[in-house]
C-alpha positions as CSV (number, residue, x, y, z in Angstrom):
1,M,149.6,110.5,130.3
2,G,146.3,108.8,130.3
3,A,143.1,110.0,128.7
4,P,141.9,113.4,129.9
5,G,139.8,113.0,132.9
6,C,140.9,109.5,133.6
7,D,144.3,109.9,135.3
8,D,142.7,109.8,138.8
9,A,140.6,106.7,138.2
10,P,141.0,104.3,141.1
11,L,143.0,101.1,140.8
12,V,140.8,98.1,141.5
13,D,141.5,94.5,142.0
14,V,138.8,92.3,140.4
15,P,138.3,89.0,142.2
16,T,138.5,85.8,140.3
17,G,135.2,84.0,139.9
18,T,134.2,80.5,139.0
19,Q,131.9,81.4,136.2
20,A,133.5,82.1,132.8
21,R,132.1,84.9,130.6
22,D,132.4,85.2,126.8
23,V,134.6,88.1,125.8
24,T,135.0,89.7,122.3
25,L,138.5,91.1,121.7
26,I,138.3,93.9,119.1
27,M,141.4,95.3,117.3
28,P,141.5,97.7,114.4
29,Y,144.1,96.8,111.8
30,Y,146.1,99.0,109.3
31,E,149.1,97.8,107.4
32,N,150.6,95.9,110.4
33,L,151.2,92.3,109.2
34,N,153.8,91.5,111.8
35,F,151.7,92.4,114.8
36,L,148.6,90.7,113.4
37,R,150.7,87.5,113.0
38,K,152.0,87.9,116.5
39,Q,148.4,88.3,117.8
40,L,147.1,85.3,116.0
41,R,150.0,83.1,116.9
42,G,150.0,84.2,120.5
43,L,146.3,83.6,121.0
44,S,146.7,80.2,119.2
45,V,148.9,78.7,122.0
46,M,146.7,79.8,124.9
47,S,144.7,77.2,126.9
48,R,141.6,75.7,125.4
49,E,139.7,76.6,128.6
50,L,140.3,80.3,127.8
51,L,140.0,80.2,124.0
52,D,136.5,78.7,124.3
53,H,135.3,82.0,125.8
54,L,137.1,84.4,123.4
55,M,136.0,85.8,120.1
56,L,138.5,87.9,118.1
57,I,137.2,90.6,115.7
58,I,139.8,92.3,113.5
59,V,138.6,95.2,111.4
60,D,140.9,96.2,108.6
61,D,140.5,99.9,108.1
62,S,141.3,99.9,104.4
63,S,145.0,98.7,104.3
64,P,146.0,99.5,100.7
65,A,149.1,97.2,100.4
66,N,148.9,94.6,103.2
67,P,145.3,93.6,103.9
68,A,144.6,91.5,107.0
69,R,143.0,88.8,104.9
70,D,146.5,87.9,103.6
71,V,147.7,87.0,107.2
72,F,144.5,85.0,107.9
73,K,145.0,83.1,104.6
74,A,148.7,82.4,105.4
75,I,148.0,81.1,109.0
76,G,145.0,79.0,108.1
77,K,142.6,77.5,110.6
78,L,142.7,79.0,114.0
79,P,141.9,77.2,117.3
80,F,139.5,80.0,118.4
81,Q,136.7,82.0,116.9
82,A,137.8,84.9,114.8
83,R,136.0,87.3,112.4
84,L,137.5,89.7,109.9
85,Y,135.9,92.7,108.5
86,R,137.2,95.3,106.1
87,I,136.4,99.0,105.5
88,E,136.8,99.5,101.7
89,R,137.1,103.3,101.6
90,D,140.3,104.7,103.1
91,V,139.5,107.9,105.0
92,R,141.1,109.6,108.0
93,W,140.0,108.2,111.4
94,N,138.9,104.8,110.1
95,W,140.3,103.2,113.2
96,L,137.4,104.8,115.1
97,A,134.9,103.4,112.6
98,A,136.7,100.0,113.0
99,R,136.0,100.0,116.7
100,N,132.4,100.7,116.1
101,I,132.1,97.9,113.5
102,G,133.8,95.5,115.9
103,A,131.4,96.5,118.8
104,H,128.4,96.2,116.4
105,H,129.4,92.7,115.5
106,A,130.5,91.6,119.0
107,A,128.6,88.6,120.2
108,G,127.2,90.6,123.2
109,G,128.3,90.6,126.8
110,W,131.8,92.0,127.3
111,V,134.2,93.5,124.9
112,A,137.9,94.4,125.2
113,I,139.1,96.9,122.7
114,T,142.7,97.6,122.1
115,D,145.3,98.5,119.4
116,M,146.9,95.9,117.2
117,D,150.3,96.5,118.8
118,H,149.0,95.9,122.4
119,V,149.6,92.3,123.2
120,M,147.5,91.0,126.1
121,P,149.1,88.1,127.9
122,E,147.1,85.0,128.8
123,D,146.8,86.0,132.5
124,T,145.2,89.3,131.5
125,L,142.7,87.6,129.2
126,R,142.1,85.0,131.9
127,A,141.2,87.8,134.3
128,L,138.7,89.2,131.8
129,V,137.0,85.9,131.2
130,F,137.0,84.7,134.8
131,G,136.9,88.0,136.7
132,E,133.9,89.2,138.7
133,H,133.5,92.5,136.9
134,D,130.8,95.1,137.6
135,S,128.7,95.6,134.4
136,G,128.3,99.3,135.4
137,T,132.0,100.0,135.4
138,I,134.3,100.8,132.5
139,Y,137.8,99.2,133.0
140,R,141.2,100.3,131.8
141,F,144.4,98.3,132.0
142,S,147.1,99.2,134.5
143,R,150.6,99.0,133.1
144,R,154.2,98.9,134.3
145,E,157.5,99.7,132.7
146,H,160.2,97.1,132.5
147,T,161.6,98.7,135.7
148,G,158.4,98.1,137.5
149,L,157.3,101.7,137.7
150,P,153.6,102.3,137.0
151,V,152.6,103.8,133.7
152,H,149.2,105.5,132.9
153,P,146.7,103.2,131.2
154,H,146.8,103.5,127.5
155,P,143.9,105.7,126.1
156,N,143.0,103.1,123.5
157,S,142.5,100.0,125.7
158,W,139.2,99.4,127.4
159,F,137.1,96.6,128.9
160,Y,133.3,97.0,129.4
161,T,130.0,95.5,128.3
162,R,128.9,95.9,124.7
163,D,126.0,98.0,126.0
164,M,128.3,100.3,127.9
165,Y,130.3,100.8,124.7
166,W,127.2,102.3,123.0
């Protein structure tokens, strides 16, 4: 099921434009070294044309044993802009605060917010950067099962302007 009140949202095709926009990709992190490695390595092999328009913000929501900074240190220099923030106090629902911190520090313009274990393929990120999106619309991501059957959009993945987030 999708988020309450969103199951009947229309499916829209966004045309591809010629003008690139800068997009900030925001992901909360909590004790998930393997997916953070997968995200950083996956983004690292994408085209320079795309990476020049992406900023990654990871907010570690107080991981006690496996902080995100350890992954960043192990991987070293990245071929794209990335920022890492950390919430020091471990409280319930930090992942929501992590989203707010990411949106606060986003460069402006457009933001894509998703979970650490949601991997966006290059063609999806390309559609965000080069699509002709309406700044008055909040977008969700259509999904399909391996069989091709449609699946409701995930309630934690969104694309909109930074202003629309607030």
